[in-house]
Coordinates of C-alpha atoms in Angstrom, one line a residue:
X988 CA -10.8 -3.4 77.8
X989 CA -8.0 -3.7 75.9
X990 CA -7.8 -7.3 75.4
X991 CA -11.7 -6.5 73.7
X992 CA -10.7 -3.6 71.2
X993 CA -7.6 -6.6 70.2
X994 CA -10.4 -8.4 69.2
X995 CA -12.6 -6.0 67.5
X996 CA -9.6 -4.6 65.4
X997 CA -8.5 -8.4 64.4
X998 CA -12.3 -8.8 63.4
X999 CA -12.3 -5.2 61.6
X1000 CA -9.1 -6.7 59.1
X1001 CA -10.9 -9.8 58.5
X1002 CA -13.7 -7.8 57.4
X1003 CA -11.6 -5.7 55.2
X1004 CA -11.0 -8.6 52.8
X1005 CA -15.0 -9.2 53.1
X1006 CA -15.2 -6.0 51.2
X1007 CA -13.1 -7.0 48.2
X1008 CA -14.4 -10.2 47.9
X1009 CA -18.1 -8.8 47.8
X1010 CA -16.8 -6.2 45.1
X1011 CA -14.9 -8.8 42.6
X1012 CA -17.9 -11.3 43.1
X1013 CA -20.4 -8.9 42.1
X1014 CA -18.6 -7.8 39.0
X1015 CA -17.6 -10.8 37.6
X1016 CA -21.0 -12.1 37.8
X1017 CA -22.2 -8.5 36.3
X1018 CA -19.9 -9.4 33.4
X1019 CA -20.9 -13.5 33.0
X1020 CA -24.6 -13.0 33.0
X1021 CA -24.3 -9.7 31.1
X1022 CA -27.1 -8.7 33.6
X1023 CA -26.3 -6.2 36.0
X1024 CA -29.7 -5.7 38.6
X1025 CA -30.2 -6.9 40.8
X1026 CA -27.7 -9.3 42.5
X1027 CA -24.8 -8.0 40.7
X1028 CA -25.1 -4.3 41.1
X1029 CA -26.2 -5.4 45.2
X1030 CA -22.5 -7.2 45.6
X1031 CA -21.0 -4.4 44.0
X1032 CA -22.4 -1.6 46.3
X1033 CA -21.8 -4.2 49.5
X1034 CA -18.2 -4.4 48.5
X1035 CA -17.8 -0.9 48.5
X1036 CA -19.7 0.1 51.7
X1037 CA -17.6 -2.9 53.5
X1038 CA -14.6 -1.4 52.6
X1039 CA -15.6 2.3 53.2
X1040 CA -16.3 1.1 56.9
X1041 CA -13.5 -0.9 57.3
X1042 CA -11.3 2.4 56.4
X1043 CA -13.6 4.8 58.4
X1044 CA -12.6 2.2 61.4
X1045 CA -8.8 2.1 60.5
X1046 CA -8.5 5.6 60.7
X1047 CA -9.9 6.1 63.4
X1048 CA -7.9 3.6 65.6
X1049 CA -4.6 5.1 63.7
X1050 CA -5.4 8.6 63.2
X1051 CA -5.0 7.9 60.0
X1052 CA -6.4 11.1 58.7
X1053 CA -4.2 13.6 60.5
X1054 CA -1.0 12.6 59.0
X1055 CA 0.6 14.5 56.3
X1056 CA 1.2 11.3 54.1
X1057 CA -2.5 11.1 54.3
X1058 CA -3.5 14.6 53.3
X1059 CA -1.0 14.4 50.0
X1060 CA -2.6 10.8 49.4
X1061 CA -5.6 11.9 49.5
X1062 CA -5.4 15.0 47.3
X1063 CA -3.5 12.9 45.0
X1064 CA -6.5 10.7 44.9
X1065 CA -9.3 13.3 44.3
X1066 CA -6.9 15.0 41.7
X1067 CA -6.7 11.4 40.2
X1068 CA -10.5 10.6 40.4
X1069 CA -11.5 14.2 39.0
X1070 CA -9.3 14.0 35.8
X1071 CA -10.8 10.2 35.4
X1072 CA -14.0 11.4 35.6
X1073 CA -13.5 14.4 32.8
X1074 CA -12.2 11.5 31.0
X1075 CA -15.1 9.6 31.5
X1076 CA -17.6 12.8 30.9
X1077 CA -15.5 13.5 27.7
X1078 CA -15.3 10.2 26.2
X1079 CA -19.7 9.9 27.4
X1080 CA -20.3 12.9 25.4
X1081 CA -18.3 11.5 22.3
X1082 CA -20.2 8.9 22.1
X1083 CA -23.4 10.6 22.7
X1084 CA -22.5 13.3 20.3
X1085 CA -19.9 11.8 18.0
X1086 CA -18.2 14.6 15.7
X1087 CA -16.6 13.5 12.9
X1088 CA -13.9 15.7 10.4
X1089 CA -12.5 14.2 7.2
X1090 CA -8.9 15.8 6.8
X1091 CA -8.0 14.0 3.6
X1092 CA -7.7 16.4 0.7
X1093 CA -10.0 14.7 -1.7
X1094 CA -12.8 13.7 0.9
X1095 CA -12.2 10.7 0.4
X1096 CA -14.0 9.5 3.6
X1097 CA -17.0 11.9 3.2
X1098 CA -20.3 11.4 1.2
X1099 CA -21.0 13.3 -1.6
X1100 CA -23.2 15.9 -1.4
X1101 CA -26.0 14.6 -3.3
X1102 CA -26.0 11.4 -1.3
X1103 CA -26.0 13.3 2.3
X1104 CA -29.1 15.1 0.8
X1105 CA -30.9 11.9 -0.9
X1106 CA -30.3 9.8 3.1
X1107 CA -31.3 12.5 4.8
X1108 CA -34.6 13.1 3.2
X1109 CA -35.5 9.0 3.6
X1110 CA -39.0 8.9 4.9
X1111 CA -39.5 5.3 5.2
X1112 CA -37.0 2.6 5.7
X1113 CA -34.4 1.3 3.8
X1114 CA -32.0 -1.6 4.3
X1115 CA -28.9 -2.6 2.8
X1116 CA -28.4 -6.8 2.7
X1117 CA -24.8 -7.9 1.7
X1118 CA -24.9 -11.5 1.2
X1119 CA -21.0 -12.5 1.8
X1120 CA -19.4 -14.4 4.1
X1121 CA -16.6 -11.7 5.1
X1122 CA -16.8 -8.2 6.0
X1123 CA -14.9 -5.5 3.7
X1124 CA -13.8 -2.7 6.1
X1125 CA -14.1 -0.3 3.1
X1126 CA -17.5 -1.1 2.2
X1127 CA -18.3 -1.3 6.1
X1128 CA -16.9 2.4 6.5
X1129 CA -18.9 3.8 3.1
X1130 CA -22.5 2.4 5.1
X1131 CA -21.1 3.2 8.1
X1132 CA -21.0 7.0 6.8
X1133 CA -24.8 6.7 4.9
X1134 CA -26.1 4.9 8.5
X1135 CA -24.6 7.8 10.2
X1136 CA -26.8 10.2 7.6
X1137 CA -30.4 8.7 9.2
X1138 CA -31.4 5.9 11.3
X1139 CA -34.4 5.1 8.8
X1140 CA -30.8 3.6 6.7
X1141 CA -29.3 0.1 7.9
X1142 CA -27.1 -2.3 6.8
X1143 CA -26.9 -6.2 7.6
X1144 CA -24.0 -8.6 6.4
X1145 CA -25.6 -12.6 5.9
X1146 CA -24.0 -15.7 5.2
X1147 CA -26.0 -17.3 2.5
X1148 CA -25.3 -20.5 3.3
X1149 CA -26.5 -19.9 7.2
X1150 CA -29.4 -17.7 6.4
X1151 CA -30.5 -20.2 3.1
X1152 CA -34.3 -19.2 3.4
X1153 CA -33.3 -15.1 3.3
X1154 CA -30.9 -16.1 0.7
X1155 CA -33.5 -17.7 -1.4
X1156 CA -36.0 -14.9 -0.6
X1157 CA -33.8 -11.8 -2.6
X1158 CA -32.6 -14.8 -5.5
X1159 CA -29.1 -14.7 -4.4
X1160 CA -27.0 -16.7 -7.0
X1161 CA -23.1 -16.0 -5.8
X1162 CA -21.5 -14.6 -2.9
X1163 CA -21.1 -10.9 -2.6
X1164 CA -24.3 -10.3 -4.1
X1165 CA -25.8 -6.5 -2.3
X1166 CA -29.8 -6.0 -1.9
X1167 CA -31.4 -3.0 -1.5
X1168 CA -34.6 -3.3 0.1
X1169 CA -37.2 -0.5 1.0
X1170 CA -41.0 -1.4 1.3
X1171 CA -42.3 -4.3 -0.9
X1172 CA -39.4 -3.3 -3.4
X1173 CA -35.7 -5.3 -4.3
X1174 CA -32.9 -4.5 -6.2
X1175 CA -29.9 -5.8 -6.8
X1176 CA -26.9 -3.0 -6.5
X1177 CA -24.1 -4.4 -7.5
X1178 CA -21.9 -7.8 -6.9
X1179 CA -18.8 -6.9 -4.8
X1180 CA -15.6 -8.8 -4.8
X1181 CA -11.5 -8.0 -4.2
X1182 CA -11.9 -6.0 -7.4
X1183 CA -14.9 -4.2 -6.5
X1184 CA -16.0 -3.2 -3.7
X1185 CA -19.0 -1.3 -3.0
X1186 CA -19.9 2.2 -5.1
X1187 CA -21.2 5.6 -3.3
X1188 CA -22.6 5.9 -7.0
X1189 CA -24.6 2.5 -7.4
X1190 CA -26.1 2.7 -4.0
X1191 CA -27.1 6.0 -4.1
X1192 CA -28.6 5.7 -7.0
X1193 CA -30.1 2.4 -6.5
X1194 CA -31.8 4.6 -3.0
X1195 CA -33.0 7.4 -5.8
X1196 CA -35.0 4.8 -8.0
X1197 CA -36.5 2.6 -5.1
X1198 CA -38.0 5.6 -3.7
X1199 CA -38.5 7.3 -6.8
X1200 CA -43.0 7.6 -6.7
X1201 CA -42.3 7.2 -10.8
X1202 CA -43.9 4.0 -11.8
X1203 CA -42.5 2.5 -15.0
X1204 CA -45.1 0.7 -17.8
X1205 CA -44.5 -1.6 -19.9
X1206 CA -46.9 -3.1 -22.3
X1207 CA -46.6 -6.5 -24.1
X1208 CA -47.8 -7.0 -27.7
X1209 CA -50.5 -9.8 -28.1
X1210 CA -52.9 -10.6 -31.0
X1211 CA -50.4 -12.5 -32.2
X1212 CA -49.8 -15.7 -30.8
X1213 CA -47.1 -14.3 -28.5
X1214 CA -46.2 -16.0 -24.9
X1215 CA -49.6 -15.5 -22.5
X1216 CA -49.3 -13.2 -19.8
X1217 CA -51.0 -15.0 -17.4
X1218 CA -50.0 -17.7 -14.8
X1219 CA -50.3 -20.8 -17.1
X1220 CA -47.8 -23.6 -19.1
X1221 CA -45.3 -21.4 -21.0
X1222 CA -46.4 -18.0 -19.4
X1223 CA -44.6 -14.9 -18.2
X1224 CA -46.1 -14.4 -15.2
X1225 CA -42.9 -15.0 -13.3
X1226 CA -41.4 -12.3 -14.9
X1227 CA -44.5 -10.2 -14.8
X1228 CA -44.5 -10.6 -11.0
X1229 CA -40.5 -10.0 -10.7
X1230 CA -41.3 -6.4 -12.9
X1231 CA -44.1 -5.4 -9.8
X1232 CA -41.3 -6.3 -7.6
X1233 CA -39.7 -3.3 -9.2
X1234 CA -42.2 -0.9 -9.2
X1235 CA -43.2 -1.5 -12.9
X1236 CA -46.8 -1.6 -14.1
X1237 CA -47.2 -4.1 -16.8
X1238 CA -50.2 -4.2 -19.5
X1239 CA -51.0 -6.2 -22.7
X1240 CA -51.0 -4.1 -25.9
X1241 CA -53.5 -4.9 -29.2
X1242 CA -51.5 -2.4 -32.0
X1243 CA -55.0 -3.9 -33.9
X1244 CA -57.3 -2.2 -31.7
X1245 CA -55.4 1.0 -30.9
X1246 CA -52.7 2.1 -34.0
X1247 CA -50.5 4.2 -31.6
X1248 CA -48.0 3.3 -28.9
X1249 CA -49.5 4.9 -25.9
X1250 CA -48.3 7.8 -24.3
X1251 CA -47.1 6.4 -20.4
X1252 CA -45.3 3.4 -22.2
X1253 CA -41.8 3.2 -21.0
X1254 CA -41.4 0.5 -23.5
X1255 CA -42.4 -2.4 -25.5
X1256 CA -42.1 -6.1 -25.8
X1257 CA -42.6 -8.4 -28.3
X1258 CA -42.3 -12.0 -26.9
X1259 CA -42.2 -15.2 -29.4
X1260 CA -45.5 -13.8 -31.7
X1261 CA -45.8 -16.7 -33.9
X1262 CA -47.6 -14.8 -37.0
X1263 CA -46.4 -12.3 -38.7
X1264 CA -47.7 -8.7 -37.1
X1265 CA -49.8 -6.1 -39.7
X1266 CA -47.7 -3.2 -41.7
X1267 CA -49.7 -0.9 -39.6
X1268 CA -48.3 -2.5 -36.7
X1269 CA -44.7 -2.4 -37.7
X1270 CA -45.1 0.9 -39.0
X1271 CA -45.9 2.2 -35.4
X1272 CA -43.7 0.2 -33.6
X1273 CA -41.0 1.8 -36.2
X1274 CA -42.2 5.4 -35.8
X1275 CA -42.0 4.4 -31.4
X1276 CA -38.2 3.6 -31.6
X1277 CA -37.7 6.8 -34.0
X1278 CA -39.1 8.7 -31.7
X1279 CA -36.9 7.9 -28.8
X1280 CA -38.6 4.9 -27.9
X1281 CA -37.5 1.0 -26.3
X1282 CA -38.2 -2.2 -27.8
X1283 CA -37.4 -5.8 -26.6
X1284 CA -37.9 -8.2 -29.3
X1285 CA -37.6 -11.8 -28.3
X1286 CA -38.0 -13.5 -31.5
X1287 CA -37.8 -17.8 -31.7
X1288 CA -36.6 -19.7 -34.9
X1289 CA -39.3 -21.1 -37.1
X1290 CA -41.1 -17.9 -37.1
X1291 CA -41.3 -15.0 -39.1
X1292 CA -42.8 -12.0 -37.0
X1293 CA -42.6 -9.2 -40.4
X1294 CA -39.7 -6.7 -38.7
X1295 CA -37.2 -7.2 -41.5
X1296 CA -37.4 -3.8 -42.1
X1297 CA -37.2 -2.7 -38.8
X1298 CA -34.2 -4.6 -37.9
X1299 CA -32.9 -4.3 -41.1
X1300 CA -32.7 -0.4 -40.4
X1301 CA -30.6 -1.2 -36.8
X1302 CA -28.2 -3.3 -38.9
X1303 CA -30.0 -6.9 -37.5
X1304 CA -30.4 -9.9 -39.3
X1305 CA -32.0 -13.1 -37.8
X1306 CA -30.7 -16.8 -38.8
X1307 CA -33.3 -19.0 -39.1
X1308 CA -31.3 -21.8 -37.9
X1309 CA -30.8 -23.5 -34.8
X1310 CA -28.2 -23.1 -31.8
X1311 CA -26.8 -26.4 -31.4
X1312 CA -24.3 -26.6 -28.2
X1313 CA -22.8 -30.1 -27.1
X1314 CA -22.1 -28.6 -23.7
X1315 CA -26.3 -28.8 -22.9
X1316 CA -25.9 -32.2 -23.8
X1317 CA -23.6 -32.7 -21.4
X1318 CA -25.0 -31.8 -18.5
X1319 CA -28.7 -32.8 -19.2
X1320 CA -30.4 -30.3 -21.1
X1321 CA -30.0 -31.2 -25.0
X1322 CA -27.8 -30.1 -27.7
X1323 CA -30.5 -27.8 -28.7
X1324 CA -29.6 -25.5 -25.3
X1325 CA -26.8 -23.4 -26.1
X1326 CA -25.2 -22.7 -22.4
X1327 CA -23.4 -19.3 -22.6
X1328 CA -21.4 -18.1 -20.0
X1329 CA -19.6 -15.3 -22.1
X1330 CA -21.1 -11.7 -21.8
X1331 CA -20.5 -8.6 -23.7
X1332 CA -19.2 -5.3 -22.1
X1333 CA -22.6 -4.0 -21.2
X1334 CA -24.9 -2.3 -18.4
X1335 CA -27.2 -5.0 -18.8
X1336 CA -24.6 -7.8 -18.2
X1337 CA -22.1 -6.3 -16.0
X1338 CA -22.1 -8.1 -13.1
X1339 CA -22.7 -11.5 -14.5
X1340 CA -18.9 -12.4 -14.7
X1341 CA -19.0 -16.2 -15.7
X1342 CA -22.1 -16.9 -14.8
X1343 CA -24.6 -19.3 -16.5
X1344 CA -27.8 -18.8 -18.5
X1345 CA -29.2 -21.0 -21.2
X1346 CA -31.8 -20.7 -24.0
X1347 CA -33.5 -23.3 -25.6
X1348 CA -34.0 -23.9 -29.3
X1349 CA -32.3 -20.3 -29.6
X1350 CA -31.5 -18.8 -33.3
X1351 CA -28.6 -16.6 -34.0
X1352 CA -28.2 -12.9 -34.3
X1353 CA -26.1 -11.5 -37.1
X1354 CA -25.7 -7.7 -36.0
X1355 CA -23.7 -5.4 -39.4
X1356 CA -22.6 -1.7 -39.2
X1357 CA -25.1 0.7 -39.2
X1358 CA -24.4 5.1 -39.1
X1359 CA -25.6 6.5 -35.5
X1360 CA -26.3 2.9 -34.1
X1361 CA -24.3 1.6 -31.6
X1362 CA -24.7 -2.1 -31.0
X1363 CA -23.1 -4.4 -28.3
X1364 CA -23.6 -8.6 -28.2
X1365 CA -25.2 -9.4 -25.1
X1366 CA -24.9 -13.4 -24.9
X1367 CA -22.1 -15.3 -27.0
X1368 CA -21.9 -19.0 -27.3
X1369 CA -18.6 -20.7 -26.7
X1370 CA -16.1 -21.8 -29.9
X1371 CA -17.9 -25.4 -30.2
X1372 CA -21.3 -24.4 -31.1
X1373 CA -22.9 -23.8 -34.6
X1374 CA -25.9 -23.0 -35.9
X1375 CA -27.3 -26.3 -37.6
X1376 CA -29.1 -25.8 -40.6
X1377 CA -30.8 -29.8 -40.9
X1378 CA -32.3 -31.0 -37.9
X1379 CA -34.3 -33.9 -39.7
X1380 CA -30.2 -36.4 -39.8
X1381 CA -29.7 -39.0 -37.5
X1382 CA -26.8 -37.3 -36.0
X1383 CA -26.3 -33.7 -35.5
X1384 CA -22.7 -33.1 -36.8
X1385 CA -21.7 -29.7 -38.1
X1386 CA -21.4 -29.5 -42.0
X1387 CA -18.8 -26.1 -43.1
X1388 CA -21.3 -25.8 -46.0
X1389 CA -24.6 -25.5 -44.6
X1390 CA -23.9 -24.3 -40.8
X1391 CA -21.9 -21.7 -39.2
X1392 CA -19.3 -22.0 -36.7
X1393 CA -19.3 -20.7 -33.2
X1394 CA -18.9 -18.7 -31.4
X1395 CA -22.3 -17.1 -32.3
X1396 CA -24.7 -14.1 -30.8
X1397 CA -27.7 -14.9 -29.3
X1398 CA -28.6 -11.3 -28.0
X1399 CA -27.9 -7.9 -29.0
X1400 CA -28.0 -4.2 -27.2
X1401 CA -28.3 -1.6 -29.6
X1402 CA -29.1 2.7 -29.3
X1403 CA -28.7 5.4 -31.5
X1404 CA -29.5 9.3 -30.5
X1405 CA -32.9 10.3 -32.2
X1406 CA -32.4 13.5 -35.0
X1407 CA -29.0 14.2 -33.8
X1408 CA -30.7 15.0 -30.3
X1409 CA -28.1 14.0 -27.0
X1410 CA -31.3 14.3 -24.5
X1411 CA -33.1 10.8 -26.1
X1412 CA -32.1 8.1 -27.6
X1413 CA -33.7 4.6 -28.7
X1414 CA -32.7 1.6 -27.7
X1415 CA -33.9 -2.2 -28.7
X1416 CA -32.8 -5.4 -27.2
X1417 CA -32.8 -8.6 -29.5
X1418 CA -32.5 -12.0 -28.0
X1419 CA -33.0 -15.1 -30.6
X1420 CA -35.5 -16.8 -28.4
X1421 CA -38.1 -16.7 -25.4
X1422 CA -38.0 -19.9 -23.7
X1423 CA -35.7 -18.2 -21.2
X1424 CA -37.9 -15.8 -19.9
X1425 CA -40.9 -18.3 -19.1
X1426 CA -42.0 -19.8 -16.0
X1427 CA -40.1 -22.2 -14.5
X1428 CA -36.9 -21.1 -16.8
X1429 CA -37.2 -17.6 -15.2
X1430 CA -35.6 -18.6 -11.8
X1431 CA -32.9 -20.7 -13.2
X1432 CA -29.3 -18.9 -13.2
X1433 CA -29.3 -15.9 -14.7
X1434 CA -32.1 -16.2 -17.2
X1435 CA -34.3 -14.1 -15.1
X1436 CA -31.5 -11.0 -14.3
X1437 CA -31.0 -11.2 -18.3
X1438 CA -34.4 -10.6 -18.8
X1439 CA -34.8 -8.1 -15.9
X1440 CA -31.8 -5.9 -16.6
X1441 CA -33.1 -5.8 -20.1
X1442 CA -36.1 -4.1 -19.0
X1443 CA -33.9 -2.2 -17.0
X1444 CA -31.8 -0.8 -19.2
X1445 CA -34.5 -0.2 -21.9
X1446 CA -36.7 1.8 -19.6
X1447 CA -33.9 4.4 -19.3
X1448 CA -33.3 3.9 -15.4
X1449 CA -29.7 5.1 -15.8
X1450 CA -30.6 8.6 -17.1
X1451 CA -32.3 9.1 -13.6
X1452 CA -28.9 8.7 -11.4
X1453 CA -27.8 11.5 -10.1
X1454 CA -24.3 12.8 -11.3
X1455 CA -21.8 11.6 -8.5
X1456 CA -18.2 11.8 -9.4
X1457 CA -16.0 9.2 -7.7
X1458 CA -13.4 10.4 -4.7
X1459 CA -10.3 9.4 -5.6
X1460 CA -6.6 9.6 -4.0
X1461 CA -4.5 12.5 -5.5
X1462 CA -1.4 11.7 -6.0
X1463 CA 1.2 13.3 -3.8
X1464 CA 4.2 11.6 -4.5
X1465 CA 7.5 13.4 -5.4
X1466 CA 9.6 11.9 -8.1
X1467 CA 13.1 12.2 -8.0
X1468 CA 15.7 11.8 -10.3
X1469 CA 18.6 9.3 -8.5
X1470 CA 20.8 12.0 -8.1
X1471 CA 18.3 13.9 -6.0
X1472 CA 17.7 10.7 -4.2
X1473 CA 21.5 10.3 -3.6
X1474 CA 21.8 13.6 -2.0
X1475 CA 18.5 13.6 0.1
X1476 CA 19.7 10.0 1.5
X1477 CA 23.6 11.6 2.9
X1478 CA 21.9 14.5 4.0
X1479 CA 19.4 12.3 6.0
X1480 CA 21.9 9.7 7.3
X1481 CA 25.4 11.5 7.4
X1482 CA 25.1 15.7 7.1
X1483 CA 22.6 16.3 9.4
X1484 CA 23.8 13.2 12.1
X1485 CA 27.4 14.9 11.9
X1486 CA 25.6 18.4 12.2
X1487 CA 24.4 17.5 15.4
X1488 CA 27.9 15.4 16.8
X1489 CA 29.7 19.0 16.2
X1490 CA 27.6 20.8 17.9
X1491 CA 27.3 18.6 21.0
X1492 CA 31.5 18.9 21.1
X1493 CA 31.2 22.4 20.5
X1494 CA 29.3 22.9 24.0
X1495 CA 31.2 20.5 25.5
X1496 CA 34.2 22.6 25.0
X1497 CA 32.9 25.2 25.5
X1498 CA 32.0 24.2 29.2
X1499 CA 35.0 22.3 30.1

């Protein structure tokens, strides 16, 4: 009998290490396979009832149980297991429940207000795209904390040279480029970089006017020759699609058959008319702007389209002559493509930084002083360009007495506040030429985001933001003159160390 329960206890230890064995095989495959049912989960629960017998059968062939050691153990255990699983419990629930406090003085971590309100009230979806190939932890953090707001908000970081189609898809042109995209609609926020990153005030903003039910119109002059608005050779139906894009409504306007601007235009354009439009027509174009009204005017050389006096009155002046920029030459378009990578301080052109658009056969923009207007160059040609005055020579060649010297403006912002009123004010865009704006020009560089923020701009989109002050560190620091700084340092490193030596000695002697 003995000899037997020899050879059932030597079996019991080998099983013992059965247990184990089951238990690391199960969780390691758990943790390959990323699977955990059913094989996985069924070595794990093996493992543990192996071992559980194995122990059940050591104590009872050492009396295992009824020793001391093994009571304390075995308290010490539970006691263990118990505050493990608080842990656990505590850690579940702040995850399930997460609770977040922002301690910094300014709230610098903390949305404002107005954007909590604008996320929370998302009915639909909305996504954030940030085309870049790295991962800002700031910006990460600020859509972290709008996410956190509503699950109808979500973000998504793409390489645009991995994901080329969805690149393609928003018109991406440079990295760091951010999308917003809710419903049929796109709009681009802003261009982040290492100085700029992502603004609570852009993107909440940019949120209030893609889910804004305002629809914007704008109407474009015809009866006058002026580019078709249909898809054909030379159209704007590129652009006419991009402005549905954006929730605007787009008509064509006759000023022949109907005097009046009407009353839902957000604004006008006038694109290339090649004869010159009626005084009536002027006249109520003129009384739209006075009124608080937009205006785009792209306007090519060789034509005369009668708004002397309009422009005249915002300090405007068109040359008549022709851009001439060797730089198109250069790189295949012509000398008659002025390349401009130079942009004024502007809404409109903010985020283009040195990027390219090009106009061909533009004219220049002479912009003068004017009370109560306040006017900005959009798009400036570099030093080498001139605006060529006889384009029947052999060779183009600048002449001092005939042409002008670069650099030269090819496009103009201008506004002025209407009667003396704050609330409204006029604006008018003037570019020197249209061939920018047309199909299959549209999607080149920036051509189309010049003409799009245009529109932008001129349909008043930034008096809808909401007012959104930017959180900003406060600063804390204590300046000290270099005597102060003297003391504080021997009072850190000497008084207070020697404070402390004499005491200790004191008790010591004390005690002896």
């Amino acid at each position: 009998m003995k000899s037997i329960a020899r050879r059932n206890h030597k079996y019991w230890k080998y099983l013992f290490w059965l247990g184990p064995i089951l238990f690391v095989a199960g969780l390691t495959a758990g943790l390959v396979s990323n699977n955990w049912e059913p094989v996985p989960l069924g070595l794990i629960i093996a493992g543990v009832v192996v071992t559980g017998l194995w122990l059940i059968f050591s104590a009872n062939q050492n009396r295992w149980w009824s020793r001391r050691s093994t009571q304390a153990g075995t308290n010490a255990l539970i006691a263990t297991l118990s505050v493990l699983a608080l842990l656990g419990l505590i850690n579940f629930l702040a995850v399930r429940y997460p609770v977040r406090r922002d301690f910094t003085e300014a709230q610098l971590f903390t949305l404002a207000p107005q954007s909590q309100q604008l996320v929370r009230n998302l009915s639909q979806p909305v996504n954030v795209w940030i085309f870049d190939r790295n991962q800002d932890q700031q910006d990460r953090e600020l859509l972290e904390n709008y996410r956190r707001q509503n699950p109808q908000f979500s973000f998504e970081y793409v390489d645009p040279q991995v994901q080329r189609g969805l690149a393609e898809k928003f018109g991406v042109k440079q990295f760091g480029e951010v999308y917003l995209e809710a419903g049929q609609q796109r709009r681009l926020v802003q261009v982040v970089n290492n100085e700029q990153r992502l603004s609570e005030v852009r993107l909440t903003n940019s949120i209030q006017q893609v889910i804004s039910d305002r629809t914007a119109k704008v109407y474009f002059l015809q009866g006058h020759g002026e580019l078709p608005v249909t898809a054909e050779q030379g159209g704007l139906s590129q652009a006419l699609t991009a402005l549905g894009e954006r929730n605007y409504t787009t008509e064509p306007l006759n000023l022949i058959q109907q005097s009046k601007i009407p009353q839902d235009a957000t604004m006008i354009v006038v694109a290339s008319p090649k004869q010159a439009l009626f005084p009536p027509e002027v006249k109520a174009l003129t009384d739209y702007l006075n009124s608080g009204g937009s205006l785009l005017l792209m306007i090519d050389p060789n034509t005369n389209p009668g708004l002397d006096s309009l422009l005249k009155s915002w300090g405007v002046a068109l040359d008549n002559r022709i851009v001439i920029d060797p730089a198109g030459a250069s790189i295949g378009f012509g000398p008659a493509v002025p390349v401009v990578d130079t942009y004024g301080e502007h809404p409109i052109t903010q985020d283009f930084n040195n990027g390219i658009s090009f106009y061909s056969e533009a004219r220049s923009i002479e912009l003068s002083e004017v009370a109560g207007v306040q006017a900005t160059p959009l798009l400036i040609t570099n030093p080498q360009t001139w605006a060529e005055s006889n384009l029947q020579g052999e060779q183009l060649q600048f002449n001092p007495e005939t042409d002008v010297q670069g650099p030269l403006t090819i496009g103009a912002a201008l506004s002025r506040q209407v009667n003396n009123q704050e609330s409204q004010e006029a604006r008018l865009v003037v570019f020197g030429d249209s061939n920018f704006a047309v199909d299959g020009l549209f999607e080149q560089q920036l051509n189309g985001d010049v003409f799009l923020n245009s529109v932008g701009w001129l349909s008043k989109q930034d008096e809808e933001t909401l007012s959104i002050r930017p959180r900003e560190p406060r600063n804390r620091r204590i300046n000290l003159a270099a005597q102060q700084a003297n003391v504080l340092g021997l009072t850190a490193l000497l008084l207070i160390p020697l404070i402390g030596f004499a005491s200790a000695v004191f008790l010591w002697w004390r005690r002896r």
